[in-house]
mmCIF file of C-alpha atoms and ligand atoms in Angstrom:
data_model
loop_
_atom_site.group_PDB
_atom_site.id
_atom_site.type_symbol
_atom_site.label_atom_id
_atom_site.label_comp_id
_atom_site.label_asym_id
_atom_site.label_seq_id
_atom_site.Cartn_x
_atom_site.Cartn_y
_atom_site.Cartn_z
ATOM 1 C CA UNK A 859 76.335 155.760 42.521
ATOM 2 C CA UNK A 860 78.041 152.438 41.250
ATOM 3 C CA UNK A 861 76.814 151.352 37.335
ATOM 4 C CA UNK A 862 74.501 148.861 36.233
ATOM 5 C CA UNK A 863 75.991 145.863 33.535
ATOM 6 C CA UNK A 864 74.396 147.615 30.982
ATOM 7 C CA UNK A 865 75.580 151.541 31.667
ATOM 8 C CA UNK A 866 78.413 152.801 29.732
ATOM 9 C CA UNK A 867 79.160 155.859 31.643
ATOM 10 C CA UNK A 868 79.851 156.333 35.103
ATOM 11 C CA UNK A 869 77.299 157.941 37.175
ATOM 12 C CA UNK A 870 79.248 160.213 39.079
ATOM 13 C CA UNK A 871 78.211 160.643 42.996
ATOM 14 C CA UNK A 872 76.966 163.813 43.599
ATOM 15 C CA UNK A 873 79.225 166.072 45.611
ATOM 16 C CA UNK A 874 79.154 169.795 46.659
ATOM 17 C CA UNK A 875 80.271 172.390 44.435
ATOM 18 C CA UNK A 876 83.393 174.256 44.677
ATOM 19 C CA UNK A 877 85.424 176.643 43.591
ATOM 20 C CA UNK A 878 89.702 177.420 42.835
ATOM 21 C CA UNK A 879 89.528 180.538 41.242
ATOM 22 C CA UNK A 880 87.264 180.502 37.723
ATOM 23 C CA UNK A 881 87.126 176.645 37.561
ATOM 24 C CA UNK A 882 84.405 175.058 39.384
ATOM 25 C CA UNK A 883 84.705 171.724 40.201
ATOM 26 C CA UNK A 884 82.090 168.875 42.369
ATOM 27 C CA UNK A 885 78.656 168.331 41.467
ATOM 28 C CA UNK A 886 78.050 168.601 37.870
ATOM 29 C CA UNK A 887 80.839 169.796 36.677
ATOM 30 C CA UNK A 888 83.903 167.441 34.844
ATOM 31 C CA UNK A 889 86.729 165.718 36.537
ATOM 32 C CA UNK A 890 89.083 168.047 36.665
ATOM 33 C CA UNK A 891 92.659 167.212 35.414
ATOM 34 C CA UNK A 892 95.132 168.707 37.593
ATOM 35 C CA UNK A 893 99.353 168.007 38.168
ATOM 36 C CA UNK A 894 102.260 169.577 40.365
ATOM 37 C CA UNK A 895 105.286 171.064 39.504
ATOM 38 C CA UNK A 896 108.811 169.761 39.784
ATOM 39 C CA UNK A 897 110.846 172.396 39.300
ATOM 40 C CA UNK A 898 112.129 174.415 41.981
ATOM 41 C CA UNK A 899 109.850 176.739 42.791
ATOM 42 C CA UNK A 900 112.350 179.853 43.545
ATOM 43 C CA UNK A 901 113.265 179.643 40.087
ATOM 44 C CA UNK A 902 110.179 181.269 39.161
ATOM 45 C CA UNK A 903 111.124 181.282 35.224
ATOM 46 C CA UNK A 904 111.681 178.098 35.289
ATOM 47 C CA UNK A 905 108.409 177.496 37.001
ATOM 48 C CA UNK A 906 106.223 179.495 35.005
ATOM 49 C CA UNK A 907 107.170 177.800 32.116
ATOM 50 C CA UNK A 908 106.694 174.500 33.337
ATOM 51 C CA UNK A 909 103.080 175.500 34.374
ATOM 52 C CA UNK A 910 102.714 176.987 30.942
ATOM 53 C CA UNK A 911 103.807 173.766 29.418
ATOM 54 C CA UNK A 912 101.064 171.565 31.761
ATOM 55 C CA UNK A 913 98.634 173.719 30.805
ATOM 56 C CA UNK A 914 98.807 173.682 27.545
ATOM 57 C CA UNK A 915 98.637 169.756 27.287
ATOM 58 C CA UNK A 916 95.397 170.671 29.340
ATOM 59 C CA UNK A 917 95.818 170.583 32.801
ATOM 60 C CA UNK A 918 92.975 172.982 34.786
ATOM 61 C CA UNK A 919 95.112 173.746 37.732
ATOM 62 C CA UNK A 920 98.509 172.893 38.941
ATOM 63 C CA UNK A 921 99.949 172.521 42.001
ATOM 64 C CA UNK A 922 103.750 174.148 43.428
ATOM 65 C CA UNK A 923 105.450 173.017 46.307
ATOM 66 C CA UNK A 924 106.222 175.769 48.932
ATOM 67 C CA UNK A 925 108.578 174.829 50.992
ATOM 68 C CA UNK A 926 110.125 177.984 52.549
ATOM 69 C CA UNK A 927 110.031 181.943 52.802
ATOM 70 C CA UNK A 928 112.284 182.223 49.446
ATOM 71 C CA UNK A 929 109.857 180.094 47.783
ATOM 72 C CA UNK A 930 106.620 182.002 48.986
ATOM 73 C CA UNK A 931 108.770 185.452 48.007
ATOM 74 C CA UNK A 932 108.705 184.320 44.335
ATOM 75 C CA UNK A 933 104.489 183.457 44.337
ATOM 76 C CA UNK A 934 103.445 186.784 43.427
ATOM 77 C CA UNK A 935 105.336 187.213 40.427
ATOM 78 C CA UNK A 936 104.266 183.194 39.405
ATOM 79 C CA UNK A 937 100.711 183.986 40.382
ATOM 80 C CA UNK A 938 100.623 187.318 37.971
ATOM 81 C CA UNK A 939 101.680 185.313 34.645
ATOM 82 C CA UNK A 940 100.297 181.739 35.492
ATOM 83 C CA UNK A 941 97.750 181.029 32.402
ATOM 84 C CA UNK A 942 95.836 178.451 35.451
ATOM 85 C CA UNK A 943 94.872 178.578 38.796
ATOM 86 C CA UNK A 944 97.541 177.581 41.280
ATOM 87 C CA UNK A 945 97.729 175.582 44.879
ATOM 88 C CA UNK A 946 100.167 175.891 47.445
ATOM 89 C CA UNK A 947 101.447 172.572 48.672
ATOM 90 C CA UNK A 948 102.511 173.590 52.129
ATOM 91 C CA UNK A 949 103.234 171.505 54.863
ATOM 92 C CA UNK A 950 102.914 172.626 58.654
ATOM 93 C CA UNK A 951 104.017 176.561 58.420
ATOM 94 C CA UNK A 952 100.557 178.183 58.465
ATOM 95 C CA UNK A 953 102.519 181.480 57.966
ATOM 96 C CA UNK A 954 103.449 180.249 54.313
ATOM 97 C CA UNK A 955 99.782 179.794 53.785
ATOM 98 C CA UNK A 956 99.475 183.371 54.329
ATOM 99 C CA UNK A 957 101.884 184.253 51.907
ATOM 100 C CA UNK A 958 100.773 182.093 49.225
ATOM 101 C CA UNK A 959 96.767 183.486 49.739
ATOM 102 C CA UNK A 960 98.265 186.937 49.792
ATOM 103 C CA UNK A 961 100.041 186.804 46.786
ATOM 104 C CA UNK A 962 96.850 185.177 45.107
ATOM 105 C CA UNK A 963 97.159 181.995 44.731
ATOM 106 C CA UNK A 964 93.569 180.412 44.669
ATOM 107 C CA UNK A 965 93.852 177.106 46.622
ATOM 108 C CA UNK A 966 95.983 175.720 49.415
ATOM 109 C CA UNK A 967 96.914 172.065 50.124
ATOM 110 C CA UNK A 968 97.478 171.950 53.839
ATOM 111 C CA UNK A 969 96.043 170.122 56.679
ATOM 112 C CA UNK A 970 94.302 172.257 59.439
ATOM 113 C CA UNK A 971 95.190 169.716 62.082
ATOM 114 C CA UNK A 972 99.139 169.928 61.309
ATOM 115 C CA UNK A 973 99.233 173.594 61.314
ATOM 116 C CA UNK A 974 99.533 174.043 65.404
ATOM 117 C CA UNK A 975 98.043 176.315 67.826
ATOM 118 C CA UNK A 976 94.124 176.863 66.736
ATOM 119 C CA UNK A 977 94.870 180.260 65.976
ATOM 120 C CA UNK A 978 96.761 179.616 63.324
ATOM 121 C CA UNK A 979 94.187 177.461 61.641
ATOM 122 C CA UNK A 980 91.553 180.271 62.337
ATOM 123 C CA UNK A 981 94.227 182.977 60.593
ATOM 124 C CA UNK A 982 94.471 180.515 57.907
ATOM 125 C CA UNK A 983 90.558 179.768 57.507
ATOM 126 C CA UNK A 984 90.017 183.588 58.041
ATOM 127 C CA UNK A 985 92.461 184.492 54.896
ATOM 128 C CA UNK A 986 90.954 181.647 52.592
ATOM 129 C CA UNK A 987 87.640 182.812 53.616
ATOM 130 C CA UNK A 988 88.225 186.314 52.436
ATOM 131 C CA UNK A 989 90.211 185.459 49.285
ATOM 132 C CA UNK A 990 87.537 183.195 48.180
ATOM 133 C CA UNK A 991 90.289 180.072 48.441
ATOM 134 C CA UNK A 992 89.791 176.402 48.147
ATOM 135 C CA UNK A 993 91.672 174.230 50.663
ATOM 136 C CA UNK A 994 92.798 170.657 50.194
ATOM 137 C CA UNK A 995 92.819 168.140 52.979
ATOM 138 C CA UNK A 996 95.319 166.011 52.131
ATOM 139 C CA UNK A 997 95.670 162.762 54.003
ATOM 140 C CA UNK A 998 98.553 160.220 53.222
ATOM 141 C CA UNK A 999 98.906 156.605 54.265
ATOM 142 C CA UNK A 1000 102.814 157.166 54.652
ATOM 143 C CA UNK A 1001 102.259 160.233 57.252
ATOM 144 C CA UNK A 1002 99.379 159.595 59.461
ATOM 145 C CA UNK A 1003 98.705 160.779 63.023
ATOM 146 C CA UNK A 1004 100.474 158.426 65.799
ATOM 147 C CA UNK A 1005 97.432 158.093 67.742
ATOM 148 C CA UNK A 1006 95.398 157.153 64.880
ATOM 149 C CA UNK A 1007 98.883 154.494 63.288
ATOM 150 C CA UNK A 1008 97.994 153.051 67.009
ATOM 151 C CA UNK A 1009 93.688 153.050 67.280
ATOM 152 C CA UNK A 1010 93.839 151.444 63.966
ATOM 153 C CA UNK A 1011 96.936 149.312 64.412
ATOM 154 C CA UNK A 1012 98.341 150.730 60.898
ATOM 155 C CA UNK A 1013 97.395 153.111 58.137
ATOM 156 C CA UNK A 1014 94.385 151.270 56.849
ATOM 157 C CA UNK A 1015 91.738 152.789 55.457
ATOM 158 C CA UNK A 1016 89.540 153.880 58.622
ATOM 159 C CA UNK A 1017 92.727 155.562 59.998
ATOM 160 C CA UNK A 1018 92.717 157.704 57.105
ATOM 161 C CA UNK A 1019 89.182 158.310 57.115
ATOM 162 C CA UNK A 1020 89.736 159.234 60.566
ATOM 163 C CA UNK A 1021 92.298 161.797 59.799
ATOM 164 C CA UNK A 1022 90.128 163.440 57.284
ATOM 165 C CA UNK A 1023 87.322 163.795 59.201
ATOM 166 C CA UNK A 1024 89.610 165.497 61.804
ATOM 167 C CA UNK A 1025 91.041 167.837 59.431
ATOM 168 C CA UNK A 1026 87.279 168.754 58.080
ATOM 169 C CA UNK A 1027 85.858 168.974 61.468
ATOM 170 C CA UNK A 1028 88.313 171.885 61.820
ATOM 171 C CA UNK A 1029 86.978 173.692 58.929
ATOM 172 C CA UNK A 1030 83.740 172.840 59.486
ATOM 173 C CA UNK A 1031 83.439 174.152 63.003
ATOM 174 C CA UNK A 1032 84.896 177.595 61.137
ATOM 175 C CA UNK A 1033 81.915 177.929 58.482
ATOM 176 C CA UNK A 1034 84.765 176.709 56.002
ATOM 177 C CA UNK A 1035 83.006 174.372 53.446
ATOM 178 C CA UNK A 1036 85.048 175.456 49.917
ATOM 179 C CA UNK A 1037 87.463 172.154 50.910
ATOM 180 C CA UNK A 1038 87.920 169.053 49.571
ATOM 181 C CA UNK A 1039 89.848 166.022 50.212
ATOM 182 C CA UNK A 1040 92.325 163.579 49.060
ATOM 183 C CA UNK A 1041 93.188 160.108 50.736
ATOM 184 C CA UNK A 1042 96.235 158.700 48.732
ATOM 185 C CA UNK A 1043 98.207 155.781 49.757
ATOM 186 C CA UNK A 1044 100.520 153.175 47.193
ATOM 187 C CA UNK A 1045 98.549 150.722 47.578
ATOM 188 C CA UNK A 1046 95.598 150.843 45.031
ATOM 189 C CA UNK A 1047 92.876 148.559 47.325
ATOM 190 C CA UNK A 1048 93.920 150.400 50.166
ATOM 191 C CA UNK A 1049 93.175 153.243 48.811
ATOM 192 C CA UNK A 1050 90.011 152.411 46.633
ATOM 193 C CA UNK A 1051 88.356 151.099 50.439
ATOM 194 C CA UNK A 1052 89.666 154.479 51.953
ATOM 195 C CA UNK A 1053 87.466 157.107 49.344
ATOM 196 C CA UNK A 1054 84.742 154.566 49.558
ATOM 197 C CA UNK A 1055 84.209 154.992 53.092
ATOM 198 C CA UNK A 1056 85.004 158.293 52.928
ATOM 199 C CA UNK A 1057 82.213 159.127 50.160
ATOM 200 C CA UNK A 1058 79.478 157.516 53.034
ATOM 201 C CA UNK A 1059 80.577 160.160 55.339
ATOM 202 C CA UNK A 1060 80.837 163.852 53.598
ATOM 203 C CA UNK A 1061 79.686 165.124 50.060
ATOM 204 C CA UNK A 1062 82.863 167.411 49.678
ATOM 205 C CA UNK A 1063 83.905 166.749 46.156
ATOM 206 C CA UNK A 1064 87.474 163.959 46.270
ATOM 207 C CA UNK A 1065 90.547 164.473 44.947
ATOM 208 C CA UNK A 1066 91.871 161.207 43.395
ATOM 209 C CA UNK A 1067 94.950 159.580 43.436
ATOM 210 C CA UNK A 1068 97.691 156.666 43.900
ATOM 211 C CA UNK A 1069 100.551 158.425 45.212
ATOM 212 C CA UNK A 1070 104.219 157.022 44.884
ATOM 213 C CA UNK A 1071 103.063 155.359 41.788
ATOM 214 C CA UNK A 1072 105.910 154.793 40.251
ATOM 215 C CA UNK A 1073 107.757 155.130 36.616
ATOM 216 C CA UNK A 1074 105.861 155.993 33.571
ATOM 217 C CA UNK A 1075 104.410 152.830 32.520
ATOM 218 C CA UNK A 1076 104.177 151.024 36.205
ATOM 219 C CA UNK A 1077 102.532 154.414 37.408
ATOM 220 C CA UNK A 1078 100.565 154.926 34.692
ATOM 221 C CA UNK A 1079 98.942 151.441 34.781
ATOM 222 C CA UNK A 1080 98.563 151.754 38.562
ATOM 223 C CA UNK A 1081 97.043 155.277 38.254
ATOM 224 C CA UNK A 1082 94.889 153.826 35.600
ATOM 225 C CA UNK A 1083 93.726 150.560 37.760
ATOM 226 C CA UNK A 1084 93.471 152.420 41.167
ATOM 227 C CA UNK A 1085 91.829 155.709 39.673
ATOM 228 C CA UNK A 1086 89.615 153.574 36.528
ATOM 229 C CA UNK A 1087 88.193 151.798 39.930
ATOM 230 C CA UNK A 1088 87.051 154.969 41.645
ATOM 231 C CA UNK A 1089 85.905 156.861 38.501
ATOM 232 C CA UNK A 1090 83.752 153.486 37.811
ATOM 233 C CA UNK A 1091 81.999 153.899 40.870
ATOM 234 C CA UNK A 1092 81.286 157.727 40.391
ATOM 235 C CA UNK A 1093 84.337 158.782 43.016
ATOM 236 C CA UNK A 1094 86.077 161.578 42.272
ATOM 237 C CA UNK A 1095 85.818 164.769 41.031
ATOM 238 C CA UNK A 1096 89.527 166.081 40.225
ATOM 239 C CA UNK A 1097 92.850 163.878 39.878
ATOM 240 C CA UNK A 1098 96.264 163.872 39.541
ATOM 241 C CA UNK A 1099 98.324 160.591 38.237
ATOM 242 C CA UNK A 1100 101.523 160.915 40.016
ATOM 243 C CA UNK A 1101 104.302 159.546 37.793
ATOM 244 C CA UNK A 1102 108.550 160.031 38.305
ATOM 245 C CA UNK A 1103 108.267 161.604 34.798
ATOM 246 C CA UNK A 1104 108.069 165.022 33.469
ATOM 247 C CA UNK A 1105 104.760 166.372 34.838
ATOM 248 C CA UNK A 1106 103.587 166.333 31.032
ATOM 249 C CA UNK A 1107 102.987 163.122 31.065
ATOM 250 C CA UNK A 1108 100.603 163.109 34.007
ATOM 251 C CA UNK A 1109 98.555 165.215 32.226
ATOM 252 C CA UNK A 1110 98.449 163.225 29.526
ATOM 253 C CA UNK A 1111 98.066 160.018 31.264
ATOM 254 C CA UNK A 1112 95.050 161.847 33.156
ATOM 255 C CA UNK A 1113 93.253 162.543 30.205
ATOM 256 C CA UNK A 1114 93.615 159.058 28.892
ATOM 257 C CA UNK A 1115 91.819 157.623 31.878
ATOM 258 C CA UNK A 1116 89.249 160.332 31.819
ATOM 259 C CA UNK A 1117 88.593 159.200 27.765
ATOM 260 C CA UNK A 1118 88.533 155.465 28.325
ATOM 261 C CA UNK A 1119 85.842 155.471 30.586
ATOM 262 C CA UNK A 1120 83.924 158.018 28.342
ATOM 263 C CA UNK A 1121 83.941 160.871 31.043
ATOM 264 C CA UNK A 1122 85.723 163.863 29.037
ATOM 265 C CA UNK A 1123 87.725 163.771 25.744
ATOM 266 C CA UNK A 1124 90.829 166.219 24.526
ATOM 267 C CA UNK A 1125 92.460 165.683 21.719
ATOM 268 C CA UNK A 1126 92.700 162.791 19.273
ATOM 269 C CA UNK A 1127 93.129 159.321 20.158
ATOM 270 C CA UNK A 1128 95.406 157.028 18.853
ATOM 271 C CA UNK A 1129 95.044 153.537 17.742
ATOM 272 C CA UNK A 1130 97.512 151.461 16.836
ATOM 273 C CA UNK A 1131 97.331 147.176 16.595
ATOM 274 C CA UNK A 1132 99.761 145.151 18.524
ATOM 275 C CA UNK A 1133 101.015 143.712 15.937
ATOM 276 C CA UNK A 1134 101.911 140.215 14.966
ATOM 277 C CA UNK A 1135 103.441 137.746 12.203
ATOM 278 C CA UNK A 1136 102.021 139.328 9.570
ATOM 279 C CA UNK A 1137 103.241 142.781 10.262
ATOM 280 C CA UNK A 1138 105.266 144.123 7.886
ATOM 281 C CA UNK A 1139 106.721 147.715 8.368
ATOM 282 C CA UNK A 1140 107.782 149.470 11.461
ATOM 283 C CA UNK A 1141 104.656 150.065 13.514
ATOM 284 C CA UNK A 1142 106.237 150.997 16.308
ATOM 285 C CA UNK A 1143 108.311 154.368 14.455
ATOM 286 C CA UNK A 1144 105.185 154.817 12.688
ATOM 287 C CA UNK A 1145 102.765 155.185 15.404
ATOM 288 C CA UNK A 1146 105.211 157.199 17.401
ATOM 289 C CA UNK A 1147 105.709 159.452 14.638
ATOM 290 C CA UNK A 1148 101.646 160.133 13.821
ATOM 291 C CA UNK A 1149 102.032 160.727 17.581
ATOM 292 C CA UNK A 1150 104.602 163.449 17.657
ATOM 293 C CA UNK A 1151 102.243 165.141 14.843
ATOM 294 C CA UNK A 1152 99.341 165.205 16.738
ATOM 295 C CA UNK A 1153 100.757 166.495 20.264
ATOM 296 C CA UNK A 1154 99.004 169.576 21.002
ATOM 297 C CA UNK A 1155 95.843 169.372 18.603
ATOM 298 C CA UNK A 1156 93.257 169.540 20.636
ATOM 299 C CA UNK A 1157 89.979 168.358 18.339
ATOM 300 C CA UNK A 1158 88.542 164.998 19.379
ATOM 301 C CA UNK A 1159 88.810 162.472 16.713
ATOM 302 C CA UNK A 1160 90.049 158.739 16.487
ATOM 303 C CA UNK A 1161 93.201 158.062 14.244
ATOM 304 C CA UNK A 1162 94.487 154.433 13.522
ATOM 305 C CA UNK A 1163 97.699 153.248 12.844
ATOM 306 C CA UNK A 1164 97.776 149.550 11.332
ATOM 307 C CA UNK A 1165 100.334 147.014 10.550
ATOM 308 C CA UNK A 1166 98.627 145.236 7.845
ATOM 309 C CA UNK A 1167 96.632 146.382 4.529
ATOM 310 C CA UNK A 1168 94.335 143.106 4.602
ATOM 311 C CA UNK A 1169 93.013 143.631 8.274
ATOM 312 C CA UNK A 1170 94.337 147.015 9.541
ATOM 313 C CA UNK A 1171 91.191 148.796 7.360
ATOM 314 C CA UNK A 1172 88.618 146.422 8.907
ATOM 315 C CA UNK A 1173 89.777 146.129 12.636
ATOM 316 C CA UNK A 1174 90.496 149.766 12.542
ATOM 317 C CA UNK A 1175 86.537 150.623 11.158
ATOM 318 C CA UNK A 1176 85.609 152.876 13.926
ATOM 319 C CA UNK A 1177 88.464 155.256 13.280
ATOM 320 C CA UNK A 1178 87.744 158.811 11.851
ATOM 321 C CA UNK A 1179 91.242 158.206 9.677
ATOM 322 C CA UNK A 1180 93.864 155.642 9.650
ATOM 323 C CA UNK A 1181 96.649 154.248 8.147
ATOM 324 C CA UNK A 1182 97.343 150.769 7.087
ATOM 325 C CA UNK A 1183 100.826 149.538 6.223
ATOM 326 C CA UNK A 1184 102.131 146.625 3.999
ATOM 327 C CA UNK A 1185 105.433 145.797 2.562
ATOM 328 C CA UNK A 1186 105.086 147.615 -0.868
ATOM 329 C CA UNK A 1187 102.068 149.405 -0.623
ATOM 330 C CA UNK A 1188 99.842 151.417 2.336
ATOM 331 C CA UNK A 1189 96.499 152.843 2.504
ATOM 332 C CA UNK A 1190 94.717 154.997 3.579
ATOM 333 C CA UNK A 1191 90.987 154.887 5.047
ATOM 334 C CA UNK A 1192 88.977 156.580 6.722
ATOM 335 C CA UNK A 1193 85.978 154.893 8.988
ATOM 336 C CA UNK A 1194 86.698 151.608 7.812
ATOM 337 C CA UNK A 1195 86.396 152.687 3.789
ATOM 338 C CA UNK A 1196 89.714 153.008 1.688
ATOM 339 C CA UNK A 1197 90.237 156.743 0.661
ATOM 340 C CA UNK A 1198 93.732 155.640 -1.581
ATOM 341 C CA UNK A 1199 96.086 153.161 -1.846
ATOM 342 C CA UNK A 1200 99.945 154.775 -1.663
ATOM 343 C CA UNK A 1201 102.606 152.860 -3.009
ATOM 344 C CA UNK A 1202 106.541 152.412 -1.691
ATOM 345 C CA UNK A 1203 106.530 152.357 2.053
ATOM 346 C CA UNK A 1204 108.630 155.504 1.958
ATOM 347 C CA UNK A 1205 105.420 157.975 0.426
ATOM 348 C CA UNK A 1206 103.177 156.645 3.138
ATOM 349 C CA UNK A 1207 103.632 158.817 6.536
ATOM 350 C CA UNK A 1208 104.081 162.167 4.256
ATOM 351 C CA UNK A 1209 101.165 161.249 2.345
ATOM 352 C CA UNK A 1210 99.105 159.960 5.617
ATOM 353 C CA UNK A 1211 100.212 163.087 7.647
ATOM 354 C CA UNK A 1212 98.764 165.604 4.457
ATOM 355 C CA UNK A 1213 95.440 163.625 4.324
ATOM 356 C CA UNK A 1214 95.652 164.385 8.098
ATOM 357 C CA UNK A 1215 95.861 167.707 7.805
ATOM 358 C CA UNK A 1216 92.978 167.854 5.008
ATOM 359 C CA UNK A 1217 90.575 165.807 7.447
ATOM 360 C CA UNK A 1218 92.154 168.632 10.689
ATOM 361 C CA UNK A 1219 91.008 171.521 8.085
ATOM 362 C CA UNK A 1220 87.839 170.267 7.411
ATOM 363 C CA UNK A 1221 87.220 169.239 11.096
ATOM 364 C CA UNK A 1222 88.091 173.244 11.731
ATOM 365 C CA UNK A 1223 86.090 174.475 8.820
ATOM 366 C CA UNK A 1224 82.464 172.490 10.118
ATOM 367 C CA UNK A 1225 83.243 173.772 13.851
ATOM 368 C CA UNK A 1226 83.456 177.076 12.745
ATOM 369 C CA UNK A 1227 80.028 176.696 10.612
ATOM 370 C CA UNK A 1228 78.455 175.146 13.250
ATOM 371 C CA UNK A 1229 80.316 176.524 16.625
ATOM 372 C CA UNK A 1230 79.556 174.401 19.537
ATOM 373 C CA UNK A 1231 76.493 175.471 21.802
HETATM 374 FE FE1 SF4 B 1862 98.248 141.770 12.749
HETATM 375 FE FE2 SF4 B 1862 97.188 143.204 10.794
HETATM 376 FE FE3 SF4 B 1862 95.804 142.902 13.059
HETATM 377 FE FE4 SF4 B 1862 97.974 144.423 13.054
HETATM 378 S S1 SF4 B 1862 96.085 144.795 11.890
HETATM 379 S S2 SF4 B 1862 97.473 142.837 14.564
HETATM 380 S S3 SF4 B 1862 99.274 143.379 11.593
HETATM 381 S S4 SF4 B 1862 96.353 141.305 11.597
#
């Protein structure tokens, strides 16, 4: 399960397959990216487009929250237009579960053990059952069971291992196995010991994540740490980054962890040095601005943006394309070999951004020679 000093990938710990909707996820299949949205969810316009939006930057399924009966009214007409497959975050009301499996909706986040009487977790087992549903168990440090907060003397991790094994016993004992599970806390070792002890006790594939993470770049780099640690060891087989950001962003930062430890790639990635004394243009604008031109291309390729023409080409080798920029004069290179020198720092990012497009077309034009297998 965990690497050897010499493996570059991940091995990934083999889990149970499942299934929300068309995407299959566990066992062999690739970490699946997945977000929530913040809108509110009776405005289903306003929803729809949000999910559009996430799933267009490449997110495989996206959560909603359903909070009450107007929200559950509106599912139907989400669920008929929604490009993904979509959960229903509900929280104690088995009767919304219902409503959300009867208007479609392909996977449920709700805990069988909160849900009361044991009739209403065998009406809500019975209905995922026969709409072919996936159900998330999700446990979270800040809202565990009182008896457990007091066996364990807190919410560490084997109080939240406890309370998912609870929650899957309940399943279990129903012939319910298309469940996984998710153990978040804020605290990245907490929860890093948590799926770790969980992963010795069930093969049901793990939903990943640091919840409460923060702001973009303190969540992000939290996400990063606490979900880099798990993916290292092979845990986890769909995550969300939660971030107090526009969903997008998630996404994005999800698919940024997933590339830098080699485990799925979208899109191009983007170099850029961190500058230093001998910089002499505006990096930062530059970078941002090759950024804003890539968003939404989705071919995998590495692009380089460089703050000097003496090192940028050289430190930058591995790079499909790049730019390098000096005070007078740029260049252009691609894989560590200068395709043209531009002059006046002005003609650089318009003549950078058409080579770009060149290098896009003939990326396009060899896929569709030689389509992927
Ligand atoms: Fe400095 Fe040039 Fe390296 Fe950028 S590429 S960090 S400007 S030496």
């Amino acid at each position: 399960m965990t690497t050897s000093p010499s493996d570059l990938t991940p091995r990934r710990r083999p889990t149970r397959t499942i299934s929300l909707g068309k995407v299959a996820m566990g066992g062999a299949h690739p970490v699946r990216v997945q977000s929530m949205t913040n809108t509110d969810t009776r405005d289903a316009e306003a929803t729809l487009a949000q999910v559009a939006r996430l799933a267009e930057a490449g997110c495989e399924f996206v959560r909603l929250a359903v909070p009450d009966e107007t929200s559950a009214a509106v599912l139907p007409q989400i669920q008929a237009a929604a490009p993904v497959p979509l959960i229903a975050d509900i929280h104690f009301d088995h009767r919304l579960a219902l409503r959300a499996l009867e208007a479609g909706l392909q996977g449920l986040r709700i805990n069988p053990g909160n849900i009361g009487a044991k009739a209403n977790v065998d009406r809500v087992v019975d209905a995922a059952k026969a709409h072919g549903a996936c159900i998330r168990i999700g446990v979270n440090g800040g809202s565990l069971e009182k008896e457990l907060l007091r066996q364990y003397g807190g919410a560490t991790p084997e109080a939240m291992v406890a309370s998912a094994l609870g929650h899957a016993a309940l399943l279990e004992q129903r012939g319910f196995d298309n469940f996984k599970i998710s153990l978040k806390s804020s605290s990245v070792p907490r929860t890093v010991a948590a799926y770790r002890l969980l992963a010795e006790k069930l093969d049901c594939p793990l939903h990943i994540g640091i919840t409460e993470a923060g702001t973009l770049l303190r969540g992000a780099v939290k996400s990063g740490v606490g979900l880099g640690i798990l993916l290292w060891e092979g845990l986890g087989d769909t995550l969300r980054v939660s971030l107090t950001a526009d969903p997008v962003l998630e996404v994005r930062a999800a698919w940024e962890i997933l590339r830098s430890l080699g485990l799925r790639q979208r899109g191009p990635e983007i170099i850029s040095c961190p500058t230093c004394g001998r910089t002499e243009i505006d990096l930062q604008d530059l970078a941002e601005e090759v950024e804003r031109r890539l968003d939404g291309v989705t071919e995998v390729f590495t692009v380089a943006v460089m703050g000097c023409v003496v090192n940028g080409p050289g430190e930058a080798r591995e790079a499909d394309i790049g730019l390098a920029g000096g005070r007078d004069c740029g260049l252009i290179f691609r894989r560590g070999e200068i395709l043209r020198k531009v002059r006046g720092r002005d003609d650089l990012l318009p003549e950078f951004l058409r080579e770009l497009d060149a290098f896009l077309a003939e990326r396009r034009a060899t896929r569709t020679l030689n389509p992927e297998p």
